mmCIF file of C-alpha atoms and ligand atoms in Angstrom:
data_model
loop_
_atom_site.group_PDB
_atom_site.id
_atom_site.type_symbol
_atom_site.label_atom_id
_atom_site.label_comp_id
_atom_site.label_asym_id
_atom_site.label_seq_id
_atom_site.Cartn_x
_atom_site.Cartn_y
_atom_site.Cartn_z
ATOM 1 C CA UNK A 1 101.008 106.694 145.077
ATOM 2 C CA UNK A 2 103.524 106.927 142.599
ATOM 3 C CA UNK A 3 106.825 105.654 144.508
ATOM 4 C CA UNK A 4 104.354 102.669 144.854
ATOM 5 C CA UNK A 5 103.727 102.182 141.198
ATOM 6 C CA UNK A 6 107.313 102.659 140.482
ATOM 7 C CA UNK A 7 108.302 100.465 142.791
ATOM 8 C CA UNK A 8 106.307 97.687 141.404
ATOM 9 C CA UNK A 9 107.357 98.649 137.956
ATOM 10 C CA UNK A 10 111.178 97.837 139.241
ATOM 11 C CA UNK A 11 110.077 94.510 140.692
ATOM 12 C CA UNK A 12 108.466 93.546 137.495
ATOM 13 C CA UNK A 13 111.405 93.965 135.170
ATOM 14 C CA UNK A 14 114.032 92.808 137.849
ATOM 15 C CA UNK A 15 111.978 89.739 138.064
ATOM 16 C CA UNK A 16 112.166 89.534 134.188
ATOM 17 C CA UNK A 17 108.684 90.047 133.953
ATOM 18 C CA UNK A 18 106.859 91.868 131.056
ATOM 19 C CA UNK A 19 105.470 95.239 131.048
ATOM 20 C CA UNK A 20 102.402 95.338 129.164
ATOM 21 C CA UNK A 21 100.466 98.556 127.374
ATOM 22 C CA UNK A 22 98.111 99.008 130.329
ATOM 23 C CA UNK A 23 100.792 99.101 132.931
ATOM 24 C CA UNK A 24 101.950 101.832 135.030
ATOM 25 C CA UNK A 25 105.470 102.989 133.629
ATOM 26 C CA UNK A 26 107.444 105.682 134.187
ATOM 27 C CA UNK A 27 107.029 108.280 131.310
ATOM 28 C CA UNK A 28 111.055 108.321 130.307
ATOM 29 C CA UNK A 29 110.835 104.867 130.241
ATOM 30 C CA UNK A 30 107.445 105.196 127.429
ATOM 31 C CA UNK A 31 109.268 107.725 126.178
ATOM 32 C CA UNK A 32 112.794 106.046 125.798
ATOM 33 C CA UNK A 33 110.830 102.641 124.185
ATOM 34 C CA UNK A 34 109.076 105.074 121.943
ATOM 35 C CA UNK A 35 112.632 106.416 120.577
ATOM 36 C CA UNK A 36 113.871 103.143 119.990
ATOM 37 C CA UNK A 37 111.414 100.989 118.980
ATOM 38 C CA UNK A 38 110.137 103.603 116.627
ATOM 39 C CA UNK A 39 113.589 104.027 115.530
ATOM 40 C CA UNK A 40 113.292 99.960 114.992
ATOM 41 C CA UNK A 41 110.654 100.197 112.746
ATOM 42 C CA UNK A 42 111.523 103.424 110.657
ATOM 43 C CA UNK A 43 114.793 101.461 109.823
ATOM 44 C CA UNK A 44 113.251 98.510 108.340
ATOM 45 C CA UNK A 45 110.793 100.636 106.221
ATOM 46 C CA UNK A 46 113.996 103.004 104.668
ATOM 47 C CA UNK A 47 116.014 99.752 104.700
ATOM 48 C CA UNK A 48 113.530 98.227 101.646
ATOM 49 C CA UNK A 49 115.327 101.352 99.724
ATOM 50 C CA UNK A 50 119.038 100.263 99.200
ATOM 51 C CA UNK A 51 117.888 96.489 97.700
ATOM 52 C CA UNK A 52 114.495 97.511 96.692
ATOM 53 C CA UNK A 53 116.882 99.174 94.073
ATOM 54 C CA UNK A 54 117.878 96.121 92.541
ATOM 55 C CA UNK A 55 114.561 94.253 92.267
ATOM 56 C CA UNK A 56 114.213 94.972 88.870
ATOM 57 C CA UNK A 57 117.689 94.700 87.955
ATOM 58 C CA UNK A 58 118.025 91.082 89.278
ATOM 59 C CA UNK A 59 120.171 88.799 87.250
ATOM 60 C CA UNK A 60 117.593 85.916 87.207
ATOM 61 C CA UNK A 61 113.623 85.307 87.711
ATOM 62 C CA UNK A 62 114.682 83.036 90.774
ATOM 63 C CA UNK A 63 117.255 86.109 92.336
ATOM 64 C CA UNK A 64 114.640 88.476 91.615
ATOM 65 C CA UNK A 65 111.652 86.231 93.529
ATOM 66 C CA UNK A 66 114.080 86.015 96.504
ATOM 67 C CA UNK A 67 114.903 89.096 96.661
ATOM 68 C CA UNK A 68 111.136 91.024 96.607
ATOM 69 C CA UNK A 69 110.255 88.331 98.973
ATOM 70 C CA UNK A 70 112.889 89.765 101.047
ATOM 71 C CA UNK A 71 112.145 93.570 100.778
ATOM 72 C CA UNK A 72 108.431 92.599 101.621
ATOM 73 C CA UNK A 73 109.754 90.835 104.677
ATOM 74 C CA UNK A 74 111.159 94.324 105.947
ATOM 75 C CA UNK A 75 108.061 95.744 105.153
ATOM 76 C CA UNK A 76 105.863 93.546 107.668
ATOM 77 C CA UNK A 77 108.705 93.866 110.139
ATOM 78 C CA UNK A 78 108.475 97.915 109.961
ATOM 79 C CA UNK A 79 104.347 97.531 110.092
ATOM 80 C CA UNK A 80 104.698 94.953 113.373
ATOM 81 C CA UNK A 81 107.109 97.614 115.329
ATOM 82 C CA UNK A 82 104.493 100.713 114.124
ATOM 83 C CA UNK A 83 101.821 98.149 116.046
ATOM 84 C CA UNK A 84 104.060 97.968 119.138
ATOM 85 C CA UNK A 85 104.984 101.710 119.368
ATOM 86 C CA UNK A 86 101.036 102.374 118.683
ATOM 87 C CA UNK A 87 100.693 100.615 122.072
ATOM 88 C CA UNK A 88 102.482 102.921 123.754
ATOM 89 C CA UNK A 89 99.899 105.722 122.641
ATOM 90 C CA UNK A 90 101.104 106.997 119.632
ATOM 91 C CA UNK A 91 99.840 106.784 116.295
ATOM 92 C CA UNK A 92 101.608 105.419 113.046
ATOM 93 C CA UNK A 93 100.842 108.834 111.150
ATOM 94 C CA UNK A 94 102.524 110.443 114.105
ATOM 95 C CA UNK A 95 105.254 108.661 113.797
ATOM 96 C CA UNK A 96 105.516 108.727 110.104
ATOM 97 C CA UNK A 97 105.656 112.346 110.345
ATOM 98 C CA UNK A 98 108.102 112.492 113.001
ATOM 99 C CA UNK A 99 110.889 110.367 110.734
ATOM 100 C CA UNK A 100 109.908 112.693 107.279
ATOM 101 C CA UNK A 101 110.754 115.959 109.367
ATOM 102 C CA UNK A 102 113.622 114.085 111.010
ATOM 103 C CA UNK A 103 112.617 114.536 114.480
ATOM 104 C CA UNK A 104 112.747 110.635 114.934
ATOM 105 C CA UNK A 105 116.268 108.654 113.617
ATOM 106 C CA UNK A 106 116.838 105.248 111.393
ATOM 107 C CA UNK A 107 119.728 103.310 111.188
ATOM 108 C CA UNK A 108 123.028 105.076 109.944
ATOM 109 C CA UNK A 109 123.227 101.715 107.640
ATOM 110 C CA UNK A 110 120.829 102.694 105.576
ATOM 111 C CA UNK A 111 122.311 105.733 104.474
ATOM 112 C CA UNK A 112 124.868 104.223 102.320
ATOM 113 C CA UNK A 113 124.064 103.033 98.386
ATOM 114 C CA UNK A 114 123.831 99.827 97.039
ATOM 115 C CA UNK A 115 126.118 100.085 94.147
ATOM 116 C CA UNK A 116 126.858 96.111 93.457
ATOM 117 C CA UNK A 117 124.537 93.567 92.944
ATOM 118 C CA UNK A 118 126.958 91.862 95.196
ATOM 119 C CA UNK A 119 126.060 94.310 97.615
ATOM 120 C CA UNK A 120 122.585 92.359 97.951
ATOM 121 C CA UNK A 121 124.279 89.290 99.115
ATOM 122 C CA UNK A 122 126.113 91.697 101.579
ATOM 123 C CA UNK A 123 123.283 93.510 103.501
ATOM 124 C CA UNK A 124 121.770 90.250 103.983
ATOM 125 C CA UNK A 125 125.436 88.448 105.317
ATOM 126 C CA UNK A 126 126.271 91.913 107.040
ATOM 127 C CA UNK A 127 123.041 93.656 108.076
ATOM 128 C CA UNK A 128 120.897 91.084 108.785
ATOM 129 C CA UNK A 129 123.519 89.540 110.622
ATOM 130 C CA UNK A 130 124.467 92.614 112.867
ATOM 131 C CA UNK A 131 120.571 93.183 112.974
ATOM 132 C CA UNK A 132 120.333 89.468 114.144
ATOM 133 C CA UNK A 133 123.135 90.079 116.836
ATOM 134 C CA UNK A 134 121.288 93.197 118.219
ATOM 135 C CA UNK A 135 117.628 91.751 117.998
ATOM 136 C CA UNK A 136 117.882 88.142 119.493
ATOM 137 C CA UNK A 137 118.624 89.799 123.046
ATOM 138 C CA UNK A 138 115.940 92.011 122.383
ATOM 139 C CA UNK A 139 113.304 89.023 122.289
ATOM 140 C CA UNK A 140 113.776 89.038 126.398
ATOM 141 C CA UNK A 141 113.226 93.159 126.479
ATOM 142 C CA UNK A 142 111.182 94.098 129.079
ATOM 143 C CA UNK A 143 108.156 95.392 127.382
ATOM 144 C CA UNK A 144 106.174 92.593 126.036
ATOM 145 C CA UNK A 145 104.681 94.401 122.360
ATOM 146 C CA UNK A 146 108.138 94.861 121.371
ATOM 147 C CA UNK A 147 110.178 91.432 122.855
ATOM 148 C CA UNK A 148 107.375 89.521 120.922
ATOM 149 C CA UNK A 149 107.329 91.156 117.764
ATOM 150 C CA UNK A 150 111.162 90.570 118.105
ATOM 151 C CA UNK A 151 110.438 86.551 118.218
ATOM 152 C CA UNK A 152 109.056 86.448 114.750
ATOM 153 C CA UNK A 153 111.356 89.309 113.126
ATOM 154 C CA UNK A 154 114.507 87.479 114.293
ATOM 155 C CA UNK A 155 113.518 83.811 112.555
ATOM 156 C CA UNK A 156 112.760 86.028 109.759
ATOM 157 C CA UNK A 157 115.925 88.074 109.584
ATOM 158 C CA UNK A 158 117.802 84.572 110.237
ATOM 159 C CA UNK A 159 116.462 83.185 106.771
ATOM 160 C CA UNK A 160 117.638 86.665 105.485
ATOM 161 C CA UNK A 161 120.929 86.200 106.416
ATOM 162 C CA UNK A 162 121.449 82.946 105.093
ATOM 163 C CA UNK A 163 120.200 84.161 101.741
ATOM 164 C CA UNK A 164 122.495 86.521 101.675
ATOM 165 C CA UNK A 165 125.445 84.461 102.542
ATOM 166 C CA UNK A 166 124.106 82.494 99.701
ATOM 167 C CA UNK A 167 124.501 84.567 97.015
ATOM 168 C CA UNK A 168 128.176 85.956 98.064
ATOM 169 C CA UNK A 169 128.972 81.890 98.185
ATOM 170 C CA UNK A 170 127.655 81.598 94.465
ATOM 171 C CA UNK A 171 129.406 84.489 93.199
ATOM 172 C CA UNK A 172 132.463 83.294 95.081
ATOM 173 C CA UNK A 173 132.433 79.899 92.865
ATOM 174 C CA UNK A 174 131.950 82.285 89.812
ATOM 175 C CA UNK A 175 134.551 84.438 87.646
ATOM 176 C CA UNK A 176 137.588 86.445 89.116
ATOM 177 C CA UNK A 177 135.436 89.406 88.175
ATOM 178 C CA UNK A 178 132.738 88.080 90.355
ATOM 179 C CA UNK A 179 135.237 87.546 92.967
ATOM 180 C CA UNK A 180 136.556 90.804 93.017
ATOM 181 C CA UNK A 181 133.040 92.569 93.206
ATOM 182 C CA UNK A 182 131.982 90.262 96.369
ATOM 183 C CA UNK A 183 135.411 92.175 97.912
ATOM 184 C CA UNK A 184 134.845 95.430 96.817
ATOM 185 C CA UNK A 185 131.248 95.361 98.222
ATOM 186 C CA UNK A 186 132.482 93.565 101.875
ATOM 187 C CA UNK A 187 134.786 96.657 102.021
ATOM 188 C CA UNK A 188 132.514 98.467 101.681
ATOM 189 C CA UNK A 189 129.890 97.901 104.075
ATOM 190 C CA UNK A 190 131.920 96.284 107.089
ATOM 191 C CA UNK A 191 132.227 99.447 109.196
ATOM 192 C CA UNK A 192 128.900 100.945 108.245
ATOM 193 C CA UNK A 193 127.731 97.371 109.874
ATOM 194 C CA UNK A 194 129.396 97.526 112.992
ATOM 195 C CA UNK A 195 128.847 100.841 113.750
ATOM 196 C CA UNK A 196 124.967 99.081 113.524
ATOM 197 C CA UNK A 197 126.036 98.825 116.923
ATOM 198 C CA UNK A 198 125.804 102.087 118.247
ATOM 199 C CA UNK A 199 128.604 104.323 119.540
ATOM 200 C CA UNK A 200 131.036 103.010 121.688
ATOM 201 C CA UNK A 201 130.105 102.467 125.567
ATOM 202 C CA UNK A 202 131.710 105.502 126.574
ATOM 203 C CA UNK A 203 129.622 107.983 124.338
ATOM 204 C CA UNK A 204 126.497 105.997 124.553
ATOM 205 C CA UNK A 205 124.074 108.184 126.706
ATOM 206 C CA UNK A 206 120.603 106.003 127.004
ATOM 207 C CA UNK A 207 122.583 102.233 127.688
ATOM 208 C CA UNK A 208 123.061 102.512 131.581
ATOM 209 C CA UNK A 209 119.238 103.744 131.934
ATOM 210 C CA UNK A 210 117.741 101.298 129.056
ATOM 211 C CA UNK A 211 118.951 98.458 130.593
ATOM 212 C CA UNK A 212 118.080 99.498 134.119
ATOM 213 C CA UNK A 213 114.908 98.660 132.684
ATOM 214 C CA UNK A 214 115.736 96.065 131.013
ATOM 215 C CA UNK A 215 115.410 97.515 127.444
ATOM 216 C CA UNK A 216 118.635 96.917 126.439
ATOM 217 C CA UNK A 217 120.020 93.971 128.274
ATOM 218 C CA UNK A 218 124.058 94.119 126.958
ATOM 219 C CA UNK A 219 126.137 97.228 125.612
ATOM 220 C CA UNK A 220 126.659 98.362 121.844
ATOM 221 C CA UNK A 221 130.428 96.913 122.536
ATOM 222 C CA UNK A 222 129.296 93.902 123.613
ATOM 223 C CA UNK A 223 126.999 93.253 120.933
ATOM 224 C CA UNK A 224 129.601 94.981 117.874
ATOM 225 C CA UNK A 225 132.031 92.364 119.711
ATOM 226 C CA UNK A 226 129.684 89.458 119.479
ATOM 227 C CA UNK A 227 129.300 90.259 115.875
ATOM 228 C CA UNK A 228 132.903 90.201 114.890
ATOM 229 C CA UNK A 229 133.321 86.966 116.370
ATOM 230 C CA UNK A 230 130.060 85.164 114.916
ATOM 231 C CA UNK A 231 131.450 86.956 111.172
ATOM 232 C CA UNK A 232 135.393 86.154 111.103
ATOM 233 C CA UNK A 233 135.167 82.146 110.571
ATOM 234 C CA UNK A 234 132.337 82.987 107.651
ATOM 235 C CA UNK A 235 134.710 85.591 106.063
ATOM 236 C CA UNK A 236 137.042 82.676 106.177
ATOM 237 C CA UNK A 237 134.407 80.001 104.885
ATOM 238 C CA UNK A 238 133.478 82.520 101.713
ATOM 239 C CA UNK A 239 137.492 83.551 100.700
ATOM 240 C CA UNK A 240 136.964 87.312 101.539
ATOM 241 C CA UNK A 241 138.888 89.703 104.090
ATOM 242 C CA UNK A 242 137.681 91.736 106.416
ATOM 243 C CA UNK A 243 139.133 95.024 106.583
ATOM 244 C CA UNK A 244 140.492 96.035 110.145
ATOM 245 C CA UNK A 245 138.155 96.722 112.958
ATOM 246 C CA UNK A 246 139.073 100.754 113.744
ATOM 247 C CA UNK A 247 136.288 102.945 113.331
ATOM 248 C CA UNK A 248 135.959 106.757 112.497
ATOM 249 C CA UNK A 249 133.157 107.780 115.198
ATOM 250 C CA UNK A 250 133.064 111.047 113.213
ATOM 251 C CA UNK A 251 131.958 110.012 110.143
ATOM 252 C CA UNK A 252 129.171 107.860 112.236
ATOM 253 C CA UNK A 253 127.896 110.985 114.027
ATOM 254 C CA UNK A 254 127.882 112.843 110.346
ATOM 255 C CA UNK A 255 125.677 109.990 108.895
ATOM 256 C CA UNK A 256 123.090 110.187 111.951
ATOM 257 C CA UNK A 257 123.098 113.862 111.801
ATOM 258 C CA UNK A 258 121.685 113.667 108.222
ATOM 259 C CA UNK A 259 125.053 114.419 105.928
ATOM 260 C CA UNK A 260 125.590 110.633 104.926
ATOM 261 C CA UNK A 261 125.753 109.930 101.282
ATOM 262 C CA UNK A 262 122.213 108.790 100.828
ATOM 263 C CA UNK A 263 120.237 110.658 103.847
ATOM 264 C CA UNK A 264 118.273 113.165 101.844
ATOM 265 C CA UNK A 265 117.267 110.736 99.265
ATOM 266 C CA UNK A 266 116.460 108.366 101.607
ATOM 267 C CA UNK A 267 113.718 110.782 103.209
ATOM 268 C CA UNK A 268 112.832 112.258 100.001
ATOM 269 C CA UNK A 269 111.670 108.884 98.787
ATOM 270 C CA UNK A 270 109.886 108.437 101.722
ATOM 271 C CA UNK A 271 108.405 111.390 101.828
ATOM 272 C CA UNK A 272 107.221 111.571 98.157
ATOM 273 C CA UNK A 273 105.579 107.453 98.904
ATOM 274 C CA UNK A 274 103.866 109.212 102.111
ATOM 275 C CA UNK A 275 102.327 111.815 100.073
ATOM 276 C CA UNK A 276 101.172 109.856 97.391
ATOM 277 C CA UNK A 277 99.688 107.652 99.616
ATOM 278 C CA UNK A 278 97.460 110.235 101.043
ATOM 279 C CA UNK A 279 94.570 109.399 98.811
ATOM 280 C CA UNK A 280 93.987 106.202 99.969
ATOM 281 C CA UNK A 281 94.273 107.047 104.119
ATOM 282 C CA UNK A 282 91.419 109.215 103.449
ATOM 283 C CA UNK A 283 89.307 106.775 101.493
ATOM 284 C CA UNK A 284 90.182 104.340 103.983
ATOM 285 C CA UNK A 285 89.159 107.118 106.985
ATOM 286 C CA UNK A 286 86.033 107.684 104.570
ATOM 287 C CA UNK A 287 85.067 104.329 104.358
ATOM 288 C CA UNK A 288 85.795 103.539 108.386
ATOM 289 C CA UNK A 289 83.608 105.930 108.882
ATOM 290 C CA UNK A 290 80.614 105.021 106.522
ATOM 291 C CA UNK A 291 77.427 103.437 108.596
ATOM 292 C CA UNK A 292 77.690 100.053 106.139
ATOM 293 C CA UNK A 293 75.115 98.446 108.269
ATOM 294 C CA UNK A 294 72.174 100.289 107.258
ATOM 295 C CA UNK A 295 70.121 99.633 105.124
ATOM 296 C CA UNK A 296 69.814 100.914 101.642
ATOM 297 C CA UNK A 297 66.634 100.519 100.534
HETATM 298 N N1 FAQ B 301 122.041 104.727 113.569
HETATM 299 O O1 FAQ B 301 122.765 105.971 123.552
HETATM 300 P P1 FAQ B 301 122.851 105.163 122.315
HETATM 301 C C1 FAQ B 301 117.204 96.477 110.476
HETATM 302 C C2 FAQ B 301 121.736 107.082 118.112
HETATM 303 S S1 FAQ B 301 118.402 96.594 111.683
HETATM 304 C C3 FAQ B 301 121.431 105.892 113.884
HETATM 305 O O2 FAQ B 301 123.781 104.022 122.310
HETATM 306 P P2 FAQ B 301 120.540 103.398 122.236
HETATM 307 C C4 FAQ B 301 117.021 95.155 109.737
HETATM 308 C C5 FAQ B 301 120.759 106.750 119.218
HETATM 309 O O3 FAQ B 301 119.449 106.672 118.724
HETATM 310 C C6 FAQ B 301 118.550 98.319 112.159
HETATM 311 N N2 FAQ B 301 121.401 106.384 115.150
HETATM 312 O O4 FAQ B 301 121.361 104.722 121.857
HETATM 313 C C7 FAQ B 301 117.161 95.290 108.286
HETATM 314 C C8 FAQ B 301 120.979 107.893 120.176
HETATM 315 O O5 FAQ B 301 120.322 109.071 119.713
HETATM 316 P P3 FAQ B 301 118.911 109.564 120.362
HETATM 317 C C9 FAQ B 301 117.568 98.759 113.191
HETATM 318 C C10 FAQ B 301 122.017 105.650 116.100
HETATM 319 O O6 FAQ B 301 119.179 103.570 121.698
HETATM 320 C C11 FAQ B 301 118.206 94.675 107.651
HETATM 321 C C12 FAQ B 301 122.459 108.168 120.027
HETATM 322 O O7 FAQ B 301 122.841 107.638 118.773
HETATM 323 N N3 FAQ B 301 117.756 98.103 114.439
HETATM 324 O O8 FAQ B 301 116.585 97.457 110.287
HETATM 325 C C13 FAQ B 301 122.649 104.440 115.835
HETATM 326 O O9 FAQ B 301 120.704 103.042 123.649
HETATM 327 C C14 FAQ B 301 118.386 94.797 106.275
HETATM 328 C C15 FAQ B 301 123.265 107.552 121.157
HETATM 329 O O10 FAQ B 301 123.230 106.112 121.099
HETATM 330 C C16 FAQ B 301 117.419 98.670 115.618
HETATM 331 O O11 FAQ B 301 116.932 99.791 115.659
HETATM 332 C C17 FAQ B 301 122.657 103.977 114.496
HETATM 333 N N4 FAQ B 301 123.267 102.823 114.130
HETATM 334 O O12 FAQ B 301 121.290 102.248 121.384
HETATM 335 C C18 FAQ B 301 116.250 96.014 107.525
HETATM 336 C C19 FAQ B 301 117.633 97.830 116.839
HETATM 337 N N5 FAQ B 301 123.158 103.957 116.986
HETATM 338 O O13 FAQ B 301 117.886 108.513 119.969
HETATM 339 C C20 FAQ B 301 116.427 96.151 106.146
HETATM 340 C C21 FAQ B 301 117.002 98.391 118.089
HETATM 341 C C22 FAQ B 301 122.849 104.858 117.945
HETATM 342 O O14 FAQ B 301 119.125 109.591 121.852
HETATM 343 C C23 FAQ B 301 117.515 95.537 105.509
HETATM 344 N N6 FAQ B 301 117.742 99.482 118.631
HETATM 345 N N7 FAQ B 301 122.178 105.877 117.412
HETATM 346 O O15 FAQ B 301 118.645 110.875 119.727
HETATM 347 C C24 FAQ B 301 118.767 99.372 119.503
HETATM 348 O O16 FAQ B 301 119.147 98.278 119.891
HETATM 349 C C25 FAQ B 301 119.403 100.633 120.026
HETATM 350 O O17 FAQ B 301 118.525 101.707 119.790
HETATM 351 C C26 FAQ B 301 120.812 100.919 119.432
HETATM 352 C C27 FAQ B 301 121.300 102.258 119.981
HETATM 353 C C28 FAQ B 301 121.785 99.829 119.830
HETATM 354 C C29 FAQ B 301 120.754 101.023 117.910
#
């Protein structure tokens, strides 16, 4: 009976065992894994949108390969968490349609504008490194699609960071000019980063449950604290300050509520790529469905 099932649900993830798509789970825990790593994935698919902006204004052939190798990296990532929520019974148009009519979030960071090309080196120190932070810990999550799709996104998001740093360490040997614009940008984005994170323990409603299950296995202010202290020394390294650490919650709880300074285009883009797209799911569903086999005379 079901106090049976959920019983050996428990024993699995307080073993650190896996839960796999044809186990018995609870349905808030589907559910809650559904939220999130949905979530996951919509944020890598927006994310392409801030850099993608600067593939074609790239300052040099080599800058401009790294960079749509980059934006193409978030792209698999997004398609590998679609496969792992699809596990869990729902399907990627589902989904799709769920983040255009904003029933389903993405990351508050992606709501702010790349406005540097500086700010290119930036995501990759800052939000590949916060998404780094977040993600290795998710490797060990309890439900095995999603803690091995983790595996290969976190090698990949490593190699992001570094490239990243990279570029903020070459424009840091350049001009003053240069300089200053590697600053600017780092002033930018350093809150919008750690509030990555998620709100502070106190307000956050799904931690104690998620990592009863072993979803989540540390707090948003353990991971936000983690992150400061992995980022200070490599402020130091690169010459740059980091502005202070105090956050305004409110303006975090605007930006997920949809009044950031980029929401609406961010979901307009995607909407208008989703609709344009249409023409090929259905030749695609056409062609899935044609009897290929037979013969044609
Ligand atoms: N933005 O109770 P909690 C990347 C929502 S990295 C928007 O603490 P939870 C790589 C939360 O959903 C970014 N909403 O929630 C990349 C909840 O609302 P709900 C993606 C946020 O789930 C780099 C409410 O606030 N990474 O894409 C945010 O226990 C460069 C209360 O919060 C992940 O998604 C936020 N920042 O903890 C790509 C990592 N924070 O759903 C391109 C996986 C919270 O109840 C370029 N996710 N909310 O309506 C997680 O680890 C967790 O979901 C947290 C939030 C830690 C984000």
């Amino acid at each position: 009976d079901e106090a049976q099932l959920e019983a050996g649900f428990q024993a699995t993830i307080d073993r650190k065992d896996r839960i796999e798509p044809r186990d018995w789970m609870p349905d808030a825990y589907r559910r809650t894994l559904v939220r999130q790593v949905a979530q996951h994935a919509h944020s890598e698919i927006i994310g392409m949108q801030p850099e993608g902006s600067w593939i074609g204004r790239a300052p040099s052939l080599r800058r401009k390969a790294i960079l749509l190798a980059k934006v193409q990296d978030e792209a698999g990532h997004g398609l590998y968490l679609y496969s792992a929520t699809e596990t869990l019974g729902v399907s990627r148009d589902e989904l799709t349609e769920m983040l255009i009519s904003g029933r389903q979030k993405y990351s508050s960071i992606f709501n702010y504008p790349a406005l540097s090309y500086a700010d290119v080196g930036t995501i990759g120190w800052l939000v590949d490194g916060a998404a780094i932070c977040n993600q290795v810990p998710l490797c060990r999550t309890s439900f095995g699609p999603y803690g091995r799709a983790m595996i290969r996104i976190c090698k990949e998001e490593s190699f992001h960071q570094r490239q990243g740093y990279e570029l903020l360490m070459t424009m840091m040997r350049g001009t003053d000019e240069q300089r200053a614009m590697v600053q600017e940008s780092v002033n930018r984005f350093w809150k919008p980063a750690l509030m990555m994170f998620g709100p502070p323990d106190a307000e956050s409603a799904n931690t104690e449950q998620s990592m009863a299950w072993g979803i989540k296995t540390h707090t948003n202010d353990e991971l936000r604290a983690r992150f400061i202290e992995m980022t200070a020394p490599q402020a130091e390294a690169l010459g740059v300050t980091l502005p202070d650490n105090e956050l305004d919650w409110d303006e975090f709880w605007t930006v997920v509520k949809g009044g950031g300074p980029c929401n609406e285009q961010r979901i307009a883009h995607r909407k208008q790529a989703w609709d344009d797209g249409a023409w090929v799911r259905e030749a695609a569903a056409a062609f899935a469905g044609l009897d290929t086999s037979s013969p044609r005379g």
